CSV table of C-alpha atoms and ligand atoms in Angstrom, one decimal:
chain,number,residue,atom,x,y,z
G,47,UNK,CA,41.7,-1.8,13.2
G,48,UNK,CA,44.2,-4.4,14.9
G,49,UNK,CA,43.1,-6.5,17.3
G,50,UNK,CA,46.0,-4.6,20.0
G,51,UNK,CA,43.6,-1.1,18.9
G,52,UNK,CA,40.8,-3.4,19.0
G,53,UNK,CA,41.2,-4.0,23.2
G,54,UNK,CA,42.5,-0.2,23.7
G,55,UNK,CA,40.1,1.3,22.6
G,56,UNK,CA,37.2,-0.6,24.3
G,57,UNK,CA,38.5,-3.4,27.2
G,58,UNK,CA,39.7,-1.0,30.2
G,59,UNK,CA,43.5,-1.3,30.2
G,60,UNK,CA,43.7,-2.4,33.8
G,61,UNK,CA,46.4,-5.0,32.7
G,62,UNK,CA,49.2,-4.7,31.2
G,63,UNK,CA,49.2,-7.1,28.7
G,64,UNK,CA,50.9,-8.6,26.6
G,65,UNK,CA,49.5,-8.9,22.4
G,66,UNK,CA,50.8,-12.2,21.4
G,67,UNK,CA,47.2,-13.5,19.9
G,68,UNK,CA,46.2,-17.2,21.1
G,69,UNK,CA,44.4,-18.9,18.5
G,70,UNK,CA,44.5,-22.6,19.4
G,71,UNK,CA,46.0,-25.3,22.5
G,72,UNK,CA,46.4,-29.0,22.9
G,73,UNK,CA,48.1,-30.2,26.4
G,74,UNK,CA,50.2,-27.4,27.4
G,75,UNK,CA,51.2,-26.3,23.9
G,76,UNK,CA,49.9,-23.2,22.6
G,77,UNK,CA,49.6,-21.2,18.7
G,78,UNK,CA,49.7,-17.7,17.9
G,79,UNK,CA,47.8,-16.0,14.8
G,80,UNK,CA,50.8,-16.7,13.0
G,81,UNK,CA,50.6,-20.4,13.7
G,82,UNK,CA,53.7,-19.6,15.9
G,83,UNK,CA,54.1,-22.4,19.2
G,84,UNK,CA,54.6,-21.7,22.7
G,85,UNK,CA,55.0,-24.1,25.5
G,86,UNK,CA,53.0,-23.3,28.6
G,87,UNK,CA,54.3,-23.2,31.5
G,88,UNK,CA,51.9,-20.8,33.2
G,89,UNK,CA,48.2,-22.3,32.3
G,90,UNK,CA,46.3,-19.4,32.9
G,91,UNK,CA,47.6,-18.9,36.1
G,92,UNK,CA,47.0,-22.3,38.0
G,93,UNK,CA,43.8,-22.5,35.5
G,94,UNK,CA,44.6,-25.2,33.2
G,95,UNK,CA,45.3,-27.9,35.3
G,96,UNK,CA,44.7,-30.9,32.5
G,97,UNK,CA,46.3,-28.6,30.1
G,98,UNK,CA,44.1,-27.1,26.7
G,99,UNK,CA,41.8,-29.0,25.0
G,100,UNK,CA,41.3,-32.1,27.2
G,101,UNK,CA,39.4,-34.2,25.0
G,102,UNK,CA,37.5,-35.6,28.6
G,103,UNK,CA,36.8,-31.8,29.7
G,104,UNK,CA,35.7,-30.7,26.3
G,105,UNK,CA,33.4,-33.6,26.0
G,106,UNK,CA,32.0,-32.7,29.3
G,107,UNK,CA,31.7,-29.2,29.0
G,108,UNK,CA,29.4,-29.8,25.5
G,109,UNK,CA,27.4,-32.9,26.5
G,110,UNK,CA,26.6,-30.6,29.7
G,111,UNK,CA,25.5,-27.4,27.2
G,112,UNK,CA,23.2,-29.5,25.2
G,113,UNK,CA,21.2,-30.4,28.0
G,114,UNK,CA,21.1,-27.5,30.8
G,115,UNK,CA,24.1,-24.6,31.2
G,116,UNK,CA,22.2,-22.5,33.7
G,117,UNK,CA,18.4,-22.6,35.7
G,118,UNK,CA,19.4,-21.5,39.5
G,119,UNK,CA,20.1,-22.1,43.1
G,120,UNK,CA,16.8,-22.1,44.2
G,121,UNK,CA,16.2,-25.6,42.4
G,122,UNK,CA,18.2,-28.6,43.2
G,123,UNK,CA,21.7,-28.8,41.2
G,124,UNK,CA,22.9,-32.6,40.4
G,125,UNK,CA,26.4,-32.0,38.6
G,126,UNK,CA,26.8,-29.3,41.4
G,127,UNK,CA,25.6,-32.0,44.1
G,128,UNK,CA,28.2,-34.7,43.1
G,129,UNK,CA,30.8,-32.6,42.8
G,130,UNK,CA,30.9,-31.7,46.2
G,131,UNK,CA,30.9,-35.0,47.8
G,132,UNK,CA,33.3,-35.9,45.3
G,133,UNK,CA,35.5,-32.6,47.2
G,134,UNK,CA,34.3,-33.4,49.8
G,135,UNK,CA,36.1,-37.3,50.1
G,136,UNK,CA,39.1,-36.3,47.7
G,137,UNK,CA,39.6,-34.3,50.9
G,138,UNK,CA,39.4,-36.6,53.6
G,139,UNK,CA,37.7,-33.7,55.7
G,140,UNK,CA,34.4,-33.8,56.7
G,141,UNK,CA,32.8,-30.6,55.5
G,142,UNK,CA,29.9,-29.1,53.2
G,143,UNK,CA,31.1,-26.9,49.8
G,144,UNK,CA,29.6,-23.8,49.1
G,145,UNK,CA,30.1,-22.4,44.8
G,146,UNK,CA,31.2,-19.7,44.2
G,147,UNK,CA,32.3,-17.9,40.7
G,148,UNK,CA,36.2,-16.8,41.6
G,149,UNK,CA,38.8,-17.4,44.6
G,150,UNK,CA,38.4,-13.6,45.7
G,151,UNK,CA,34.3,-14.6,46.1
G,152,UNK,CA,35.8,-17.6,47.8
G,153,UNK,CA,37.7,-15.9,50.0
G,154,UNK,CA,34.4,-13.6,50.5
G,155,UNK,CA,32.2,-16.9,51.6
G,156,UNK,CA,35.2,-17.6,53.6
G,157,UNK,CA,34.9,-14.7,55.6
G,158,UNK,CA,32.1,-14.4,55.9
G,159,UNK,CA,31.4,-18.1,57.6
G,160,UNK,CA,34.1,-16.7,60.3
G,161,UNK,CA,32.0,-13.3,60.7
G,162,UNK,CA,29.1,-15.2,61.6
G,163,UNK,CA,30.6,-17.7,63.8
G,164,UNK,CA,32.5,-15.5,65.3
G,165,UNK,CA,29.3,-13.5,66.1
G,166,UNK,CA,26.9,-16.0,66.9
G,167,UNK,CA,29.4,-18.5,68.9
G,168,UNK,CA,31.2,-16.3,71.5
G,169,UNK,CA,29.8,-13.4,74.6
G,170,UNK,CA,31.7,-11.0,72.9
G,171,UNK,CA,31.8,-9.7,69.6
G,172,UNK,CA,35.2,-11.6,67.6
G,173,UNK,CA,35.7,-10.3,64.1
G,174,UNK,CA,39.2,-9.7,63.2
G,175,UNK,CA,40.9,-11.8,60.2
G,176,UNK,CA,45.3,-11.5,60.9
G,177,UNK,CA,46.6,-12.3,57.2
G,178,UNK,CA,50.4,-12.9,56.3
G,179,UNK,CA,52.2,-10.5,54.5
G,180,UNK,CA,53.3,-11.1,50.6
G,181,UNK,CA,49.4,-12.9,51.3
G,182,UNK,CA,47.0,-12.0,48.3
G,183,UNK,CA,43.4,-12.8,49.3
G,184,UNK,CA,41.4,-11.4,45.9
G,185,UNK,CA,40.9,-8.3,44.4
G,186,UNK,CA,37.6,-7.8,45.5
G,187,UNK,CA,37.1,-4.6,48.4
G,188,UNK,CA,37.2,-6.9,51.0
G,189,UNK,CA,40.0,-9.2,49.8
G,190,UNK,CA,42.0,-6.7,49.3
G,191,UNK,CA,42.1,-5.5,52.3
G,192,UNK,CA,43.2,-9.3,53.7
G,193,UNK,CA,45.8,-9.2,51.3
G,194,UNK,CA,48.8,-8.1,52.8
G,195,UNK,CA,50.3,-6.0,50.5
G,196,UNK,CA,50.6,-2.8,51.3
G,197,UNK,CA,50.6,-1.8,47.3
G,198,UNK,CA,47.3,-3.0,47.4
G,199,UNK,CA,45.3,-1.2,50.1
G,200,UNK,CA,45.6,2.1,48.0
G,201,UNK,CA,43.7,5.0,49.3
G,202,UNK,CA,41.8,5.2,45.4
G,203,UNK,CA,39.5,2.3,47.0
G,204,UNK,CA,38.7,3.6,50.4
G,205,UNK,CA,37.1,3.4,52.9
G,206,UNK,CA,38.1,-0.8,53.1
G,207,UNK,CA,36.6,-2.7,55.7
G,208,UNK,CA,38.0,-2.9,59.0
G,209,UNK,CA,39.5,-6.0,61.2
G,210,UNK,CA,42.3,-7.3,58.9
G,211,UNK,CA,45.6,-6.9,59.9
G,212,UNK,CA,48.7,-8.3,58.7
G,213,UNK,CA,52.2,-10.3,60.0
G,214,UNK,CA,55.6,-10.8,59.2
G,215,UNK,CA,55.8,-14.6,59.8
G,216,UNK,CA,53.9,-17.5,60.5
G,217,UNK,CA,56.0,-16.6,64.3
G,218,UNK,CA,54.5,-13.2,64.7
G,219,UNK,CA,51.1,-14.6,64.5
G,220,UNK,CA,50.4,-16.1,68.0
G,221,UNK,CA,51.3,-12.9,69.3
G,222,UNK,CA,48.7,-11.1,67.4
G,223,UNK,CA,46.0,-12.8,68.7
G,224,UNK,CA,43.3,-11.3,71.0
G,225,UNK,CA,39.8,-12.2,72.1
G,226,UNK,CA,38.0,-11.2,69.2
G,227,UNK,CA,40.1,-12.5,66.2
G,228,UNK,CA,38.1,-15.0,65.0
G,229,UNK,CA,40.4,-16.6,61.8
G,230,UNK,CA,44.1,-16.5,60.6
G,231,UNK,CA,43.8,-16.3,56.8
G,232,UNK,CA,46.8,-18.4,54.8
G,233,UNK,CA,47.7,-19.6,52.3
G,234,UNK,CA,50.1,-22.1,52.7
G,235,UNK,CA,53.0,-21.8,49.4
G,236,UNK,CA,52.2,-17.7,48.9
G,237,UNK,CA,51.9,-17.9,45.0
G,238,UNK,CA,51.3,-13.8,44.2
G,239,UNK,CA,53.8,-13.1,46.9
G,240,UNK,CA,56.8,-15.6,45.6
G,241,UNK,CA,56.6,-18.9,45.4
G,242,UNK,CA,56.5,-19.3,48.9
G,243,UNK,CA,56.2,-22.5,50.7
G,244,UNK,CA,55.8,-22.4,54.8
G,245,UNK,CA,57.0,-25.0,57.1
G,246,UNK,CA,55.0,-28.2,57.2
G,247,UNK,CA,55.9,-28.4,61.3
G,248,UNK,CA,55.3,-24.7,62.1
G,249,UNK,CA,52.1,-24.8,60.2
G,250,UNK,CA,51.3,-28.0,61.8
G,251,UNK,CA,52.1,-25.6,65.5
G,252,UNK,CA,49.7,-23.1,64.7
G,253,UNK,CA,46.8,-24.9,63.6
G,254,UNK,CA,46.7,-26.5,66.8
G,255,UNK,CA,47.1,-23.6,68.6
G,256,UNK,CA,44.0,-22.3,66.6
G,257,UNK,CA,42.3,-25.5,67.8
G,258,UNK,CA,43.0,-25.0,71.1
G,259,UNK,CA,41.9,-21.2,70.8
G,260,UNK,CA,38.9,-21.8,69.2
G,261,UNK,CA,39.9,-19.3,66.1
G,262,UNK,CA,39.7,-20.2,62.5
G,263,UNK,CA,42.1,-21.8,60.4
G,264,UNK,CA,41.4,-20.1,57.0
G,265,UNK,CA,43.8,-21.5,54.5
G,266,UNK,CA,43.2,-20.0,50.8
G,267,UNK,CA,43.9,-23.2,48.1
G,268,UNK,CA,43.0,-20.5,45.2
G,269,UNK,CA,46.0,-21.2,43.4
G,270,UNK,CA,47.4,-24.7,46.0
G,271,UNK,CA,44.2,-26.8,45.1
G,272,UNK,CA,43.6,-29.3,42.6
G,273,UNK,CA,46.7,-31.0,43.2
G,274,UNK,CA,49.1,-28.6,42.3
G,275,UNK,CA,51.3,-29.4,45.1
G,276,UNK,CA,50.8,-32.7,44.5
G,277,UNK,CA,48.0,-34.1,46.5
G,278,UNK,CA,44.5,-32.4,45.9
G,279,UNK,CA,45.1,-30.2,48.7
G,280,UNK,CA,47.9,-28.0,49.8
G,281,UNK,CA,45.9,-28.9,53.5
G,282,UNK,CA,46.3,-32.5,52.9
G,283,UNK,CA,50.1,-32.4,51.8
G,284,UNK,CA,50.5,-30.0,55.4
G,285,UNK,CA,48.4,-32.5,57.5
G,286,UNK,CA,46.7,-30.3,59.1
G,287,UNK,CA,42.8,-30.2,59.4
G,288,UNK,CA,41.8,-26.3,58.6
G,289,UNK,CA,38.8,-25.0,58.9
G,290,UNK,CA,37.4,-23.0,56.0
G,291,UNK,CA,39.6,-23.9,52.3
G,292,UNK,CA,38.9,-21.6,49.5
G,293,UNK,CA,39.4,-23.0,45.4
G,294,UNK,CA,39.6,-21.8,42.4
G,295,UNK,CA,41.9,-21.3,39.4
G,296,UNK,CA,42.7,-25.4,38.6
G,297,UNK,CA,38.8,-27.1,39.4
G,298,UNK,CA,37.0,-25.7,36.8
G,299,UNK,CA,40.4,-26.7,34.1
G,300,UNK,CA,39.5,-22.8,32.8
G,301,UNK,CA,35.3,-22.7,33.5
G,302,UNK,CA,35.3,-19.8,36.2
G,303,UNK,CA,34.1,-21.7,39.4
G,304,UNK,CA,35.3,-20.9,43.5
G,305,UNK,CA,34.4,-23.1,46.1
G,306,UNK,CA,34.3,-22.5,50.4
G,307,UNK,CA,34.6,-25.6,51.8
G,308,UNK,CA,33.7,-26.3,55.7
G,309,UNK,CA,34.2,-28.2,58.7
G,310,UNK,CA,31.1,-25.9,60.0
G,311,UNK,CA,28.3,-27.0,58.5
G,312,UNK,CA,25.5,-24.6,60.3
G,313,UNK,CA,27.2,-21.0,60.6
G,314,UNK,CA,25.6,-20.4,57.6
G,315,UNK,CA,21.6,-20.8,57.3
G,316,UNK,CA,19.0,-19.6,54.2
G,317,UNK,CA,20.1,-16.6,53.0
G,318,UNK,CA,23.1,-15.8,54.7
G,319,UNK,CA,25.2,-16.1,51.7
G,320,UNK,CA,24.1,-16.8,47.5
G,321,UNK,CA,25.1,-16.9,44.5
G,322,UNK,CA,23.9,-16.3,40.7
G,323,UNK,CA,26.3,-17.9,38.7
G,324,UNK,CA,28.0,-20.0,41.9
G,325,UNK,CA,27.9,-24.0,41.0
G,326,UNK,CA,25.6,-24.1,38.1
G,327,UNK,CA,25.3,-27.1,36.0
G,328,UNK,CA,28.2,-25.9,33.3
G,329,UNK,CA,30.5,-25.4,35.9
G,330,UNK,CA,30.5,-27.8,38.0
G,331,UNK,CA,30.0,-30.5,35.3
G,332,UNK,CA,33.6,-29.0,33.7
G,333,UNK,CA,35.0,-29.3,37.7
G,334,UNK,CA,33.1,-33.3,37.8
G,335,UNK,CA,35.2,-33.5,34.7
G,336,UNK,CA,38.5,-32.0,35.9
G,337,UNK,CA,38.8,-34.1,38.9
G,338,UNK,CA,37.8,-37.5,36.8
G,339,UNK,CA,40.7,-37.4,34.8
G,340,UNK,CA,43.4,-35.9,38.0
G,341,UNK,CA,42.3,-38.2,40.4
G,342,UNK,CA,43.4,-41.4,38.3
G,343,UNK,CA,46.9,-39.6,37.2
G,344,UNK,CA,47.0,-39.1,41.0
G,345,UNK,CA,46.8,-42.4,42.3
G,346,UNK,CA,48.8,-43.6,40.1
G,347,UNK,CA,51.9,-41.8,40.8
G,348,UNK,CA,51.9,-40.3,37.4
G,349,UNK,CA,51.3,-36.5,39.1
G,350,UNK,CA,54.5,-37.3,41.6
G,351,UNK,CA,56.2,-38.4,38.4
G,352,UNK,CA,55.5,-34.9,36.6
G,353,UNK,CA,56.2,-33.1,39.8
G,354,UNK,CA,60.0,-35.0,39.8
G,355,UNK,CA,61.0,-34.8,36.1
G,356,UNK,CA,59.9,-31.3,36.6
G,357,UNK,CA,61.6,-29.8,39.4
G,358,UNK,CA,65.5,-31.8,38.3
G,359,UNK,CA,64.5,-29.8,35.3
G,360,UNK,CA,64.3,-26.6,37.0
G,361,UNK,CA,67.2,-27.7,39.7
G,362,UNK,CA,69.8,-28.1,36.8
G,363,UNK,CA,68.9,-24.8,35.5
G,364,UNK,CA,68.8,-23.6,39.1
G,365,UNK,CA,71.9,-24.9,39.7
G,366,UNK,CA,73.9,-23.7,36.0
G,367,UNK,CA,72.4,-19.8,36.3
G,368,UNK,CA,73.9,-18.9,39.5
G,369,UNK,CA,74.6,-15.6,37.7
G,370,UNK,CA,70.9,-14.8,37.2
G,371,UNK,CA,69.1,-16.9,40.0
G,372,UNK,CA,69.3,-17.5,43.8
G,373,UNK,CA,67.6,-20.2,44.2
G,374,UNK,CA,64.7,-22.8,43.3
G,375,UNK,CA,61.3,-21.8,45.2
G,376,UNK,CA,58.8,-23.7,45.8
G,377,UNK,CA,57.1,-27.2,46.0
G,378,UNK,CA,54.5,-29.8,44.1
G,379,UNK,CA,54.3,-27.5,40.2
G,380,UNK,CA,53.8,-24.3,42.0
G,381,UNK,CA,58.0,-23.2,41.6
G,382,UNK,CA,59.8,-20.3,40.7
G,383,UNK,CA,63.6,-19.3,39.9
G,384,UNK,CA,64.5,-16.3,42.4
G,385,UNK,CA,65.9,-14.0,40.1
G,386,UNK,CA,68.9,-11.7,41.3
G,387,UNK,CA,67.4,-8.8,40.1
G,388,UNK,CA,64.0,-7.3,39.0
G,389,UNK,CA,65.3,-6.5,35.6
G,390,UNK,CA,66.7,-10.9,35.1
G,391,UNK,CA,62.9,-11.1,35.5
G,392,UNK,CA,61.8,-8.2,33.4
G,393,UNK,CA,64.1,-10.3,30.7
G,394,UNK,CA,63.8,-13.4,31.2
G,395,UNK,CA,60.0,-13.3,30.9
G,396,UNK,CA,60.3,-11.0,27.6
G,397,UNK,CA,63.1,-13.2,26.0
G,398,UNK,CA,61.2,-16.8,27.1
G,399,UNK,CA,58.2,-15.3,24.8
G,400,UNK,CA,60.3,-14.3,22.2
G,401,UNK,CA,61.5,-18.7,21.9
G,402,UNK,CA,57.8,-19.7,22.3
G,403,UNK,CA,57.7,-20.2,25.9
G,404,UNK,CA,54.6,-18.9,28.2
G,405,UNK,CA,56.1,-18.4,32.0
G,406,UNK,CA,54.8,-15.6,34.5
G,407,UNK,CA,56.1,-13.4,37.1
G,408,UNK,CA,55.2,-13.3,41.1
G,409,UNK,CA,56.1,-11.1,43.8
G,410,UNK,CA,59.5,-8.6,42.7
G,411,UNK,CA,62.0,-11.1,41.7
G,412,UNK,CA,60.2,-14.3,41.0
G,413,UNK,CA,60.1,-16.4,37.5
G,414,UNK,CA,57.1,-18.5,37.8
G,415,UNK,CA,56.5,-21.7,36.9
G,416,UNK,CA,52.5,-23.2,36.2
G,417,UNK,CA,52.0,-25.6,34.5
G,418,UNK,CA,49.6,-28.1,34.0
G,419,UNK,CA,49.1,-31.2,36.0
G,420,UNK,CA,48.9,-32.9,32.7
G,421,UNK,CA,51.9,-32.1,31.3
G,422,UNK,CA,54.0,-34.4,29.2
G,423,UNK,CA,57.6,-34.5,29.6
G,424,UNK,CA,58.2,-34.0,26.1
G,425,UNK,CA,56.3,-30.8,26.8
G,426,UNK,CA,58.8,-30.2,30.0
G,427,UNK,CA,61.9,-31.0,27.9
G,428,UNK,CA,61.0,-28.3,25.0
G,429,UNK,CA,60.0,-26.1,27.7
G,430,UNK,CA,63.4,-26.2,29.5
G,431,UNK,CA,65.5,-25.8,26.4
G,432,UNK,CA,63.4,-23.1,25.3
G,433,UNK,CA,64.4,-21.4,28.8
G,434,UNK,CA,67.8,-22.3,28.6
G,435,UNK,CA,67.8,-20.8,24.8
G,436,UNK,CA,65.9,-18.0,26.4
G,437,UNK,CA,68.3,-17.0,29.2
G,438,UNK,CA,71.6,-18.1,27.6
G,439,UNK,CA,71.6,-14.5,25.7
G,440,UNK,CA,71.5,-12.7,29.6
Z,703,PLP,C1,44.7,-16.2,42.7
Z,703,PLP,C2,44.2,-16.6,43.7
Z,703,PLP,C3,42.8,-15.5,43.8
Z,703,PLP,C4,42.6,-14.7,43.5
Z,703,PLP,O1,41.3,-15.0,42.9
Z,703,PLP,P1,40.0,-14.6,41.7
Z,703,PLP,O2,39.8,-15.8,40.8
Z,703,PLP,O3,41.1,-13.5,40.8
Z,703,PLP,O4,39.4,-14.0,42.4
Z,703,PLP,C5,43.1,-15.6,45.6
Z,703,PLP,N1,43.7,-16.3,46.8
Z,703,PLP,C6,45.2,-16.6,45.6
Z,703,PLP,C7,45.9,-17.7,47.0
Z,703,PLP,C8,44.9,-16.6,44.6
Z,703,PLP,O5,46.2,-17.2,44.0
């Protein structure tokens, strides 16, 4: 059997898969089984924050694996405690951390914290969570329901939990709040929805209003977190103080990890929430290494320089190929080109793969770029060279 046949026979077919067989990666370059190289502008959907084969990360994982990979959360876990401390320090918020294994699970934890807050802190029960259209919050039954895209709420998986509603814009959130609303859950840059950042002042105004009303602000930073937007958290960039923040993708550099951070440290008590794997030795040792790699790059200005360089290159493309793209969108290393049609989006992705460049889709017509935070100038240059070749025939 070929690998494609093997996959199609034994793996449930839930993805529209490409069958390029990658066997190795170094930095932001991937190699397939035939030795062909690809520039990686996708980073495993914002997961490989420090690229492939990063020596520090690999070393930390190997050393930890030799000692202990996992015990249980019934014992204290040193790298978990240290990672929590580091995340809290880098965030600048007075928060506590719960570790899970994925973005959806982190959001589940956030919703549980909000629900208990709503149950225990008010005369009347508050349980409603407002989210936005075009949002994405995960694939569990609850986070699918929290996701503001009608197509996700198929009757195939119903009934869904009650209490979720969606607004078209930030401005619409205000009038949707009632005395049963416990939280507003948003991304600051909608990733899957089309790499759409919200206006900073508008977000700050909403954050202040929610604080006044004692409605929790939950920021889903599963994609925007861990320096993706140029700051440790997008919440830092937007200069707001959320009640709850969720993280996942970039935090473990590829090792599965999710996290909920909250200022409401006393809402959950023993037995309220848990995870067998969450925050184990291996994933938190990886998380510590990732932050040890990225923090000095942030401090030295290297992250900012990469962002400026990448966005200039992307802007040149957007200007030059006005026939294909409406505009450039996004911020930090979370960028997109709004294609003039869904067909262009599809063709660009297909051609790029052929030219040796891995990029992503977002929404119905956005070509998305999520390179590693550690991507080099040479890789950026080479990637855009290939991108231009890929689109030159369209
Ligand atoms: C990817 C993503 C999720 C879901 O994360 P999983 O690890 O796939 O469960 C949730 N929210 C946002 C904003 C995401 O980008």
